[in-house]
PDB file of C-alpha atoms and ligand atoms in Angstrom:
ATOM      1  CA  UNK T 122      -0.166  -0.058  -0.161  1.00 98.00           C
ATOM      2  CA  UNK T 123       1.865   3.889  -1.332  1.00 98.00           C
ATOM      3  CA  UNK T 124       2.771   5.444   1.698  1.00 98.00           C
ATOM      4  CA  UNK T 125       1.189   9.000   1.341  1.00 98.00           C
ATOM      5  CA  UNK T 126       1.083  12.781   1.611  1.00 98.00           C
ATOM      6  CA  UNK T 127      -2.576  14.670   2.101  1.00 97.00           C
ATOM      7  CA  UNK T 128      -1.269  17.048   4.263  1.00 95.00           C
ATOM      8  CA  UNK T 129      -3.394  19.094   6.090  1.00 95.00           C
ATOM      9  CA  UNK T 130      -6.977  20.366   5.351  1.00 96.00           C
ATOM     10  CA  UNK T 131      -6.805  22.838   2.419  1.00 94.00           C
ATOM     11  CA  UNK T 132      -7.493  26.824   2.960  1.00 94.00           C
ATOM     12  CA  UNK T 133      -9.544  30.371   1.504  1.00 92.00           C
ATOM     13  CA  UNK T 134      -7.625  32.731   0.513  1.00 94.00           C
ATOM     14  CA  UNK T 135      -7.416  34.014   4.041  1.00 95.00           C
ATOM     15  CA  UNK T 136      -5.766  31.596   5.182  1.00 95.00           C
ATOM     16  CA  UNK T 137      -8.802  29.321   7.123  1.00 95.00           C
ATOM     17  CA  UNK T 138     -10.130  25.141   6.934  1.00 94.00           C
ATOM     18  CA  UNK T 139     -12.373  25.130   3.732  1.00 92.00           C
ATOM     19  CA  UNK T 140     -15.720  23.810   5.411  1.00 89.00           C
ATOM     20  CA  UNK T 141     -17.049  21.320   2.502  1.00 91.00           C
ATOM     21  CA  UNK T 142     -20.760  21.219   2.135  1.00 91.00           C
ATOM     22  CA  UNK T 143     -21.009  18.111   1.048  1.00 93.00           C
ATOM     23  CA  UNK T 144     -18.266  15.894   0.912  1.00 94.00           C
ATOM     24  CA  UNK T 145     -17.692  15.230  -2.888  1.00 94.00           C
ATOM     25  CA  UNK T 146     -16.649  18.614  -2.434  1.00 95.00           C
ATOM     26  CA  UNK T 147     -13.374  16.868  -1.466  1.00 96.00           C
ATOM     27  CA  UNK T 148     -12.278  14.743  -4.812  1.00 96.00           C
ATOM     28  CA  UNK T 149     -10.613  17.553  -6.872  1.00 96.00           C
ATOM     29  CA  UNK T 150      -7.960  18.263  -4.412  1.00 96.00           C
ATOM     30  CA  UNK T 151      -8.075  14.698  -3.461  1.00 97.00           C
ATOM     31  CA  UNK T 152      -6.433  13.925  -6.750  1.00 97.00           C
ATOM     32  CA  UNK T 153      -4.731  16.336  -7.243  1.00 97.00           C
ATOM     33  CA  UNK T 154      -2.331  15.563  -3.652  1.00 97.00           C
ATOM     34  CA  UNK T 155      -3.019  12.035  -3.615  1.00 98.00           C
ATOM     35  CA  UNK T 156      -3.737  11.122  -7.594  1.00 97.00           C
ATOM     36  CA  UNK T 157      -6.560   8.883  -8.914  1.00 97.00           C
ATOM     37  CA  UNK T 158      -5.885   5.592  -7.209  1.00 98.00           C
ATOM     38  CA  UNK T 159      -8.210   4.223  -5.076  1.00 98.00           C
ATOM     39  CA  UNK T 160      -5.717   4.939  -1.435  1.00 98.00           C
ATOM     40  CA  UNK T 161      -6.310   0.986  -0.336  1.00 98.00           C
ATOM     41  CA  UNK T 162      -5.485  -1.834  -3.608  1.00 98.00           C
ATOM     42  CA  UNK T 163      -3.895   0.975  -6.042  1.00 98.00           C
ATOM     43  CA  UNK T 164      -6.458   0.680  -8.668  1.00 96.00           C
ATOM     44  CA  UNK T 165      -6.239   3.472 -10.689  1.00 96.00           C
ATOM     45  CA  UNK T 166      -9.759   4.684 -11.931  1.00 93.00           C
ATOM     46  CA  UNK T 167     -11.385   7.870 -12.787  1.00 88.00           C
ATOM     47  CA  UNK T 168     -15.835   8.581 -12.738  1.00 89.00           C
ATOM     48  CA  UNK T 169     -15.246   5.035 -10.296  1.00 91.00           C
ATOM     49  CA  UNK T 170     -13.043   7.290  -7.318  1.00 94.00           C
ATOM     50  CA  UNK T 171     -15.243   8.283  -4.727  1.00 95.00           C
ATOM     51  CA  UNK T 172     -14.073  10.024  -1.904  1.00 97.00           C
ATOM     52  CA  UNK T 173     -13.824   6.968   1.158  1.00 96.00           C
ATOM     53  CA  UNK T 174     -14.902   8.351   4.921  1.00 96.00           C
ATOM     54  CA  UNK T 175     -11.930   6.183   6.796  1.00 97.00           C
ATOM     55  CA  UNK T 176     -14.499   6.766   9.261  1.00 96.00           C
ATOM     56  CA  UNK T 177     -17.970   5.697   8.115  1.00 95.00           C
ATOM     57  CA  UNK T 178     -20.477   8.041   8.265  1.00 94.00           C
ATOM     58  CA  UNK T 179     -23.791   5.890   9.041  1.00 92.00           C
ATOM     59  CA  UNK T 180     -21.580   2.591  10.867  1.00 91.00           C
ATOM     60  CA  UNK T 181     -23.664  -0.634  12.240  1.00 87.00           C
ATOM     61  CA  UNK T 182     -25.746   0.474  15.290  1.00 86.00           C
ATOM     62  CA  UNK T 183     -26.047   4.439  14.718  1.00 88.00           C
ATOM     63  CA  UNK T 184     -29.224   5.836  13.214  1.00 87.00           C
ATOM     64  CA  UNK T 185     -28.263   8.765  11.797  1.00 89.00           C
ATOM     65  CA  UNK T 186     -25.244   9.989   9.534  1.00 90.00           C
ATOM     66  CA  UNK T 187     -22.519  11.073  11.997  1.00 92.00           C
ATOM     67  CA  UNK T 188     -21.638  14.778  10.618  1.00 89.00           C
ATOM     68  CA  UNK T 189     -18.858  15.487  11.592  1.00 88.00           C
ATOM     69  CA  UNK T 190     -17.523  12.947   9.682  1.00 94.00           C
ATOM     70  CA  UNK T 191     -19.049  13.172   6.751  1.00 94.00           C
ATOM     71  CA  UNK T 192     -17.093  16.097   5.908  1.00 93.00           C
ATOM     72  CA  UNK T 193     -14.178  16.381   7.919  1.00 95.00           C
ATOM     73  CA  UNK T 194     -10.840  16.692   5.655  1.00 96.00           C
ATOM     74  CA  UNK T 195      -8.822  14.606   8.246  1.00 96.00           C
ATOM     75  CA  UNK T 196     -11.864  11.760   7.497  1.00 97.00           C
ATOM     76  CA  UNK T 197     -11.599  11.405   3.998  1.00 97.00           C
ATOM     77  CA  UNK T 198      -9.586   9.314   1.761  1.00 98.00           C
ATOM     78  CA  UNK T 199     -10.003   8.222  -1.965  1.00 98.00           C
ATOM     79  CA  UNK T 200     -11.394   5.045  -2.516  1.00 97.00           C
ATOM     80  CA  UNK T 201     -11.844   2.496  -5.577  1.00 96.00           C
ATOM     81  CA  UNK T 202     -15.946   0.557  -5.122  1.00 95.00           C
ATOM     82  CA  UNK T 203     -14.512  -2.550  -3.896  1.00 94.00           C
ATOM     83  CA  UNK T 204     -12.621  -1.628  -1.496  1.00 96.00           C
ATOM     84  CA  UNK T 205     -15.582   0.976  -0.638  1.00 95.00           C
ATOM     85  CA  UNK T 206     -17.414  -1.788  -0.710  1.00 93.00           C
ATOM     86  CA  UNK T 207     -15.444  -4.280   1.761  1.00 94.00           C
ATOM     87  CA  UNK T 208     -15.301  -1.361   4.262  1.00 94.00           C
ATOM     88  CA  UNK T 209     -18.270  -0.751   3.943  1.00 92.00           C
ATOM     89  CA  UNK T 210     -20.050   0.662   7.160  1.00 91.00           C
ATOM     90  CA  UNK T 211     -17.688  -1.284   9.517  1.00 91.00           C
ATOM     91  CA  UNK T 212     -16.579   1.090  12.281  1.00 93.00           C
ATOM     92  CA  UNK T 213     -13.284   1.310  12.750  1.00 94.00           C
ATOM     93  CA  UNK T 214     -10.856   2.347  15.508  1.00 95.00           C
ATOM     94  CA  UNK T 215      -8.276   4.784  13.519  1.00 96.00           C
ATOM     95  CA  UNK T 216      -5.424   3.191  15.476  1.00 97.00           C
ATOM     96  CA  UNK T 217      -6.292  -0.359  15.363  1.00 98.00           C
ATOM     97  CA  UNK T 218      -4.778  -0.253  11.878  1.00 98.00           C
ATOM     98  CA  UNK T 219      -2.257   0.867   9.746  1.00 98.00           C
ATOM     99  CA  UNK T 220      -3.202   4.050   7.601  1.00 98.00           C
ATOM    100  CA  UNK T 221      -1.257   4.551   3.730  1.00 98.00           C
ATOM    101  CA  UNK T 222      -1.246   8.687   4.826  1.00 98.00           C
ATOM    102  CA  UNK T 223      -0.172   8.288   8.385  1.00 98.00           C
ATOM    103  CA  UNK T 224       2.396   5.105   8.470  1.00 98.00           C
ATOM    104  CA  UNK T 225       5.261   3.648   5.813  1.00 98.00           C
ATOM    105  CA  UNK T 226       1.591   1.048   4.574  1.00 98.00           C
ATOM    106  CA  UNK T 227       4.716  -0.173   1.877  1.00 98.00           C
ATOM    107  CA  UNK T 228       7.244  -1.302   5.172  1.00 97.00           C
ATOM    108  CA  UNK T 229       4.154  -3.290   7.043  1.00 98.00           C
ATOM    109  CA  UNK T 230       2.318  -5.580   3.885  1.00 98.00           C
ATOM    110  CA  UNK T 231       4.619  -7.418   0.714  1.00 97.00           C
ATOM    111  CA  UNK T 232       3.816  -7.869  -2.476  1.00 97.00           C
ATOM    112  CA  UNK T 233       4.775 -10.969  -4.684  1.00 94.00           C
ATOM    113  CA  UNK T 234       3.793 -13.373  -7.969  1.00 93.00           C
ATOM    114  CA  UNK T 235       0.116 -13.403  -7.996  1.00 89.00           C
ATOM    115  CA  UNK T 236      -0.417 -10.247  -6.832  1.00 89.00           C
ATOM    116  CA  UNK T 237      -0.192 -11.440  -3.057  1.00 92.00           C
ATOM    117  CA  UNK T 238      -1.001  -9.259  -0.587  1.00 95.00           C
ATOM    118  CA  UNK T 239       0.469 -10.779   2.741  1.00 96.00           C
ATOM    119  CA  UNK T 240       1.387  -8.701   6.776  1.00 98.00           C
ATOM    120  CA  UNK T 241       5.757  -8.754   6.807  1.00 97.00           C
ATOM    121  CA  UNK T 242       7.258 -11.074   8.524  1.00 97.00           C
ATOM    122  CA  UNK T 243       9.804  -8.606  10.882  1.00 93.00           C
ATOM    123  CA  UNK T 244       7.008  -7.252  12.054  1.00 97.00           C
ATOM    124  CA  UNK T 245       5.774  -7.046  15.797  1.00 98.00           C
ATOM    125  CA  UNK T 246       2.888  -8.281  17.186  1.00 98.00           C
ATOM    126  CA  UNK T 247       1.098  -5.244  17.440  1.00 98.00           C
ATOM    127  CA  UNK T 248       2.016  -4.357  13.807  1.00 98.00           C
ATOM    128  CA  UNK T 249       1.795  -7.478  12.585  1.00 98.00           C
ATOM    129  CA  UNK T 250      -2.133  -7.286  14.137  1.00 98.00           C
ATOM    130  CA  UNK T 251      -3.408  -3.769  12.544  1.00 98.00           C
ATOM    131  CA  UNK T 252      -1.880  -4.831   9.094  1.00 98.00           C
ATOM    132  CA  UNK T 253      -3.786  -7.520   9.635  1.00 98.00           C
ATOM    133  CA  UNK T 254      -6.546  -5.579  10.584  1.00 98.00           C
ATOM    134  CA  UNK T 255      -6.216  -3.091   7.178  1.00 98.00           C
ATOM    135  CA  UNK T 256      -5.966  -6.364   4.479  1.00 97.00           C
ATOM    136  CA  UNK T 257      -9.734  -7.645   5.619  1.00 96.00           C
ATOM    137  CA  UNK T 258     -10.922  -4.299   6.167  1.00 97.00           C
ATOM    138  CA  UNK T 259     -10.251  -3.372   2.245  1.00 97.00           C
ATOM    139  CA  UNK T 260     -10.412  -6.926   1.669  1.00 95.00           C
ATOM    140  CA  UNK T 261      -7.172  -6.350  -0.085  1.00 95.00           C
ATOM    141  CA  UNK T 262      -6.558 -10.334   0.764  1.00 91.00           C
ATOM    142  CA  UNK T 263      -9.293 -11.522  -1.351  1.00 88.00           C
ATOM    143  CA  UNK T 264      -8.248 -13.878  -3.775  1.00 82.00           C
ATOM    144  CA  UNK T 265      -9.666 -17.289  -5.424  1.00 76.00           C
ATOM    145  CA  UNK T 266      -7.650 -19.011  -2.484  1.00 75.00           C
ATOM    146  CA  UNK T 267      -9.732 -17.688  -0.171  1.00 76.00           C
ATOM    147  CA  UNK T 268     -12.561 -17.039  -2.222  1.00 75.00           C
ATOM    148  CA  UNK T 269     -13.175 -20.000  -4.688  1.00 74.00           C
ATOM    149  CA  UNK T 270     -15.829 -16.975  -5.668  1.00 73.00           C
ATOM    150  CA  UNK T 271     -14.021 -14.855  -7.512  1.00 70.00           C
ATOM    151  CA  UNK T 272     -12.664 -18.160 -10.248  1.00 70.00           C
ATOM    152  CA  UNK T 273     -15.792 -19.052 -11.130  1.00 69.00           C
ATOM    153  CA  UNK T 274     -17.558 -16.318 -10.652  1.00 71.00           C
ATOM    154  CA  UNK T 275     -18.235 -14.909 -14.974  1.00 62.00           C
ATOM    155  CA  UNK T 276     -20.222 -12.060 -12.835  1.00 64.00           C
ATOM    156  CA  UNK T 277     -17.303 -10.587 -10.254  1.00 72.00           C
ATOM    157  CA  UNK T 278     -17.409  -6.847 -10.616  1.00 79.00           C
ATOM    158  CA  UNK T 279     -14.143  -7.565  -7.448  1.00 86.00           C
ATOM    159  CA  UNK T 280     -11.337  -7.416 -10.156  1.00 88.00           C
ATOM    160  CA  UNK T 281      -7.723  -6.015  -7.948  1.00 93.00           C
ATOM    161  CA  UNK T 282      -6.162  -9.487  -7.763  1.00 91.00           C
ATOM    162  CA  UNK T 283      -6.360 -10.433 -11.150  1.00 91.00           C
ATOM    163  CA  UNK T 284      -4.933  -7.198 -11.499  1.00 94.00           C
ATOM    164  CA  UNK T 285      -2.169  -7.322  -9.306  1.00 95.00           C
ATOM    165  CA  UNK T 286      -1.004 -10.824 -10.435  1.00 94.00           C
ATOM    166  CA  UNK T 287      -1.748  -9.056 -14.708  1.00 96.00           C
ATOM    167  CA  UNK T 288       0.268  -5.862 -13.582  1.00 97.00           C
ATOM    168  CA  UNK T 289       2.787  -7.846 -11.724  1.00 97.00           C
ATOM    169  CA  UNK T 290       4.031 -10.359 -14.996  1.00 97.00           C
ATOM    170  CA  UNK T 291       4.023  -6.601 -16.977  1.00 98.00           C
ATOM    171  CA  UNK T 292       6.603  -5.047 -14.736  1.00 98.00           C
ATOM    172  CA  UNK T 293       8.332  -8.643 -14.317  1.00 98.00           C
ATOM    173  CA  UNK T 294       9.184  -8.331 -17.771  1.00 98.00           C
ATOM    174  CA  UNK T 295       9.681  -4.515 -18.406  1.00 98.00           C
ATOM    175  CA  UNK T 296      12.891  -5.895 -15.618  1.00 98.00           C
ATOM    176  CA  UNK T 297      13.877  -8.222 -18.088  1.00 97.00           C
ATOM    177  CA  UNK T 298      13.740  -5.508 -21.185  1.00 97.00           C
ATOM    178  CA  UNK T 299      16.022  -3.343 -19.116  1.00 97.00           C
ATOM    179  CA  UNK T 300      18.183  -6.546 -17.836  1.00 94.00           C
ATOM    180  CA  UNK T 301      19.067  -7.069 -21.387  1.00 88.00           C
ATOM    181  CA  UNK T 302      18.359  -2.895 -23.316  1.00 93.00           C
ATOM    182  CA  UNK T 303      19.037  -0.639 -20.131  1.00 97.00           C
ATOM    183  CA  UNK T 304      18.743   3.072 -21.289  1.00 98.00           C
ATOM    184  CA  UNK T 305      17.277   6.475 -20.107  1.00 97.00           C
ATOM    185  CA  UNK T 306      14.988   6.295 -22.600  1.00 98.00           C
ATOM    186  CA  UNK T 307      14.489   2.965 -21.656  1.00 98.00           C
ATOM    187  CA  UNK T 308      13.583   3.357 -18.168  1.00 98.00           C
ATOM    188  CA  UNK T 309      11.290   6.684 -18.743  1.00 98.00           C
ATOM    189  CA  UNK T 310       8.914   4.875 -21.006  1.00 98.00           C
ATOM    190  CA  UNK T 311       8.265   1.805 -18.101  1.00 98.00           C
ATOM    191  CA  UNK T 312       7.928   5.269 -15.906  1.00 98.00           C
ATOM    192  CA  UNK T 313       5.060   6.341 -18.582  1.00 98.00           C
ATOM    193  CA  UNK T 314       3.492   2.248 -18.182  1.00 98.00           C
ATOM    194  CA  UNK T 315       3.365   1.329 -14.714  1.00 98.00           C
ATOM    195  CA  UNK T 316       2.022   5.119 -14.408  1.00 98.00           C
ATOM    196  CA  UNK T 317      -0.929   3.982 -16.953  1.00 97.00           C
ATOM    197  CA  UNK T 318      -1.181  -0.221 -16.012  1.00 97.00           C
ATOM    198  CA  UNK T 319      -0.798   2.187 -11.826  1.00 98.00           C
ATOM    199  CA  UNK T 320      -0.337  -0.412  -8.344  1.00 98.00           C
ATOM    200  CA  UNK T 321       3.212   1.456  -7.497  1.00 98.00           C
ATOM    201  CA  UNK T 322       3.582  -0.983  -5.189  1.00 98.00           C
ATOM    202  CA  UNK T 323       3.957  -3.767  -6.933  1.00 98.00           C
ATOM    203  CA  UNK T 324       6.288  -1.771  -9.136  1.00 98.00           C
ATOM    204  CA  UNK T 325       8.478  -1.174  -6.597  1.00 98.00           C
ATOM    205  CA  UNK T 326       8.450  -5.162  -4.797  1.00 98.00           C
ATOM    206  CA  UNK T 327       9.909  -5.623  -8.376  1.00 98.00           C
ATOM    207  CA  UNK T 328      12.323  -2.487  -8.995  1.00 98.00           C
ATOM    208  CA  UNK T 329      13.072  -3.066  -5.044  1.00 97.00           C
ATOM    209  CA  UNK T 330      17.010  -3.975  -6.245  1.00 97.00           C
ATOM    210  CA  UNK T 331      17.155  -0.929  -8.058  1.00 98.00           C
ATOM    211  CA  UNK T 332      17.441   2.478  -6.928  1.00 98.00           C
ATOM    212  CA  UNK T 333      16.792   4.505  -9.352  1.00 98.00           C
ATOM    213  CA  UNK T 334      14.138   3.171 -11.411  1.00 98.00           C
ATOM    214  CA  UNK T 335      12.835   3.258  -7.010  1.00 98.00           C
ATOM    215  CA  UNK T 336      13.169   6.770  -6.863  1.00 98.00           C
ATOM    216  CA  UNK T 337      12.019   7.020 -10.620  1.00 98.00           C
ATOM    217  CA  UNK T 338       8.759   5.716  -9.433  1.00 98.00           C
ATOM    218  CA  UNK T 339       8.332   7.438  -6.350  1.00 98.00           C
ATOM    219  CA  UNK T 340       8.896  11.157  -8.416  1.00 98.00           C
ATOM    220  CA  UNK T 341       6.708  10.132 -10.647  1.00 98.00           C
ATOM    221  CA  UNK T 342       2.796   9.096  -8.389  1.00 98.00           C
ATOM    222  CA  UNK T 343       1.597  12.715  -7.225  1.00 97.00           C
ATOM    223  CA  UNK T 344       2.312  12.290  -3.229  1.00 98.00           C
ATOM    224  CA  UNK T 345       4.041   9.483  -2.214  1.00 98.00           C
ATOM    225  CA  UNK T 346       5.618  10.050   0.493  1.00 98.00           C
ATOM    226  CA  UNK T 347       9.291   9.937  -0.853  1.00 97.00           C
ATOM    227  CA  UNK T 348      10.837  10.422   3.304  1.00 97.00           C
ATOM    228  CA  UNK T 349       9.389   6.884   4.123  1.00 98.00           C
ATOM    229  CA  UNK T 350      11.983   5.665   2.041  1.00 98.00           C
ATOM    230  CA  UNK T 351      15.724   6.097   2.807  1.00 98.00           C
ATOM    231  CA  UNK T 352      18.111   7.910  -0.119  1.00 97.00           C
ATOM    232  CA  UNK T 353      21.244   6.132   0.998  1.00 97.00           C
ATOM    233  CA  UNK T 354      19.455   2.641   1.185  1.00 97.00           C
ATOM    234  CA  UNK T 355      18.911   2.346  -2.648  1.00 97.00           C
ATOM    235  CA  UNK T 356      15.063   4.164  -0.866  1.00 98.00           C
ATOM    236  CA  UNK T 357      14.610   0.296   0.900  1.00 97.00           C
ATOM    237  CA  UNK T 358      11.527   1.411   2.836  1.00 97.00           C
ATOM    238  CA  UNK T 359      12.458   2.862   6.739  1.00 98.00           C
ATOM    239  CA  UNK T 360       9.485   3.931   9.573  1.00 97.00           C
ATOM    240  CA  UNK T 361       7.788   7.075   9.418  1.00 98.00           C
ATOM    241  CA  UNK T 362       7.711   9.961  11.816  1.00 96.00           C
ATOM    242  CA  UNK T 363       5.244  10.415  13.082  1.00 96.00           C
ATOM    243  CA  UNK T 364       4.028   6.822  12.318  1.00 97.00           C
ATOM    244  CA  UNK T 365       3.515   3.841  14.251  1.00 97.00           C
ATOM    245  CA  UNK T 366       5.708   2.467  11.145  1.00 97.00           C
TER     246      UNK T 366
HETATM  247 ZN1  LIG G 676      -9.314   0.222  -4.113  1.00 52.64          ZN
END
């Protein structure tokens, strides 16, 4: 999960925090800061990308919308219909999870062949629990292995695992091309391809031993948190200042 910089609430010309009359009005500002990607699964979307409420505005068991959650900038991210739908109205205690705008979520999760997402092995037990919570909340572990319906349901709308698997293969092919013919032009064109296919975390994983490509990926995807990566160590992920990881 790409760690991003959302920053504080946008302000008006007088330096006052903007009060959003409707949460949908924050969408443009969020896209400007975070790119046109789901904050959780990293899918690239245009019109279907929605303002996501980290804490649901109408949690289970509550009779009316919670207004303070509805239009609060701190409660916003961006999400695709699959992540949004999986999260649904499950109430969330933020400290029980890891978040892409607060933690180095790339350090907490690993991506591997087939587009499989797992909790990183070298975390403390407390962080492992939080990383598991984040995966379960958004359904990032859904695959035909965990949910056989995904493989035989022709009408399935959740293609996240399939997209990841495809992009993993595309990124591996790009890496092989680079091995045989390493030019600045090819590096640039791979970044263009990565921006189009999205799933930044997969590209970062496949190119993790290539510091130049890591730098290019971090710089090219709008809003990626550069401070989550150690330039002196080939852009290896490192704990985020002020984050849980
Ligand atoms: Zn998503």
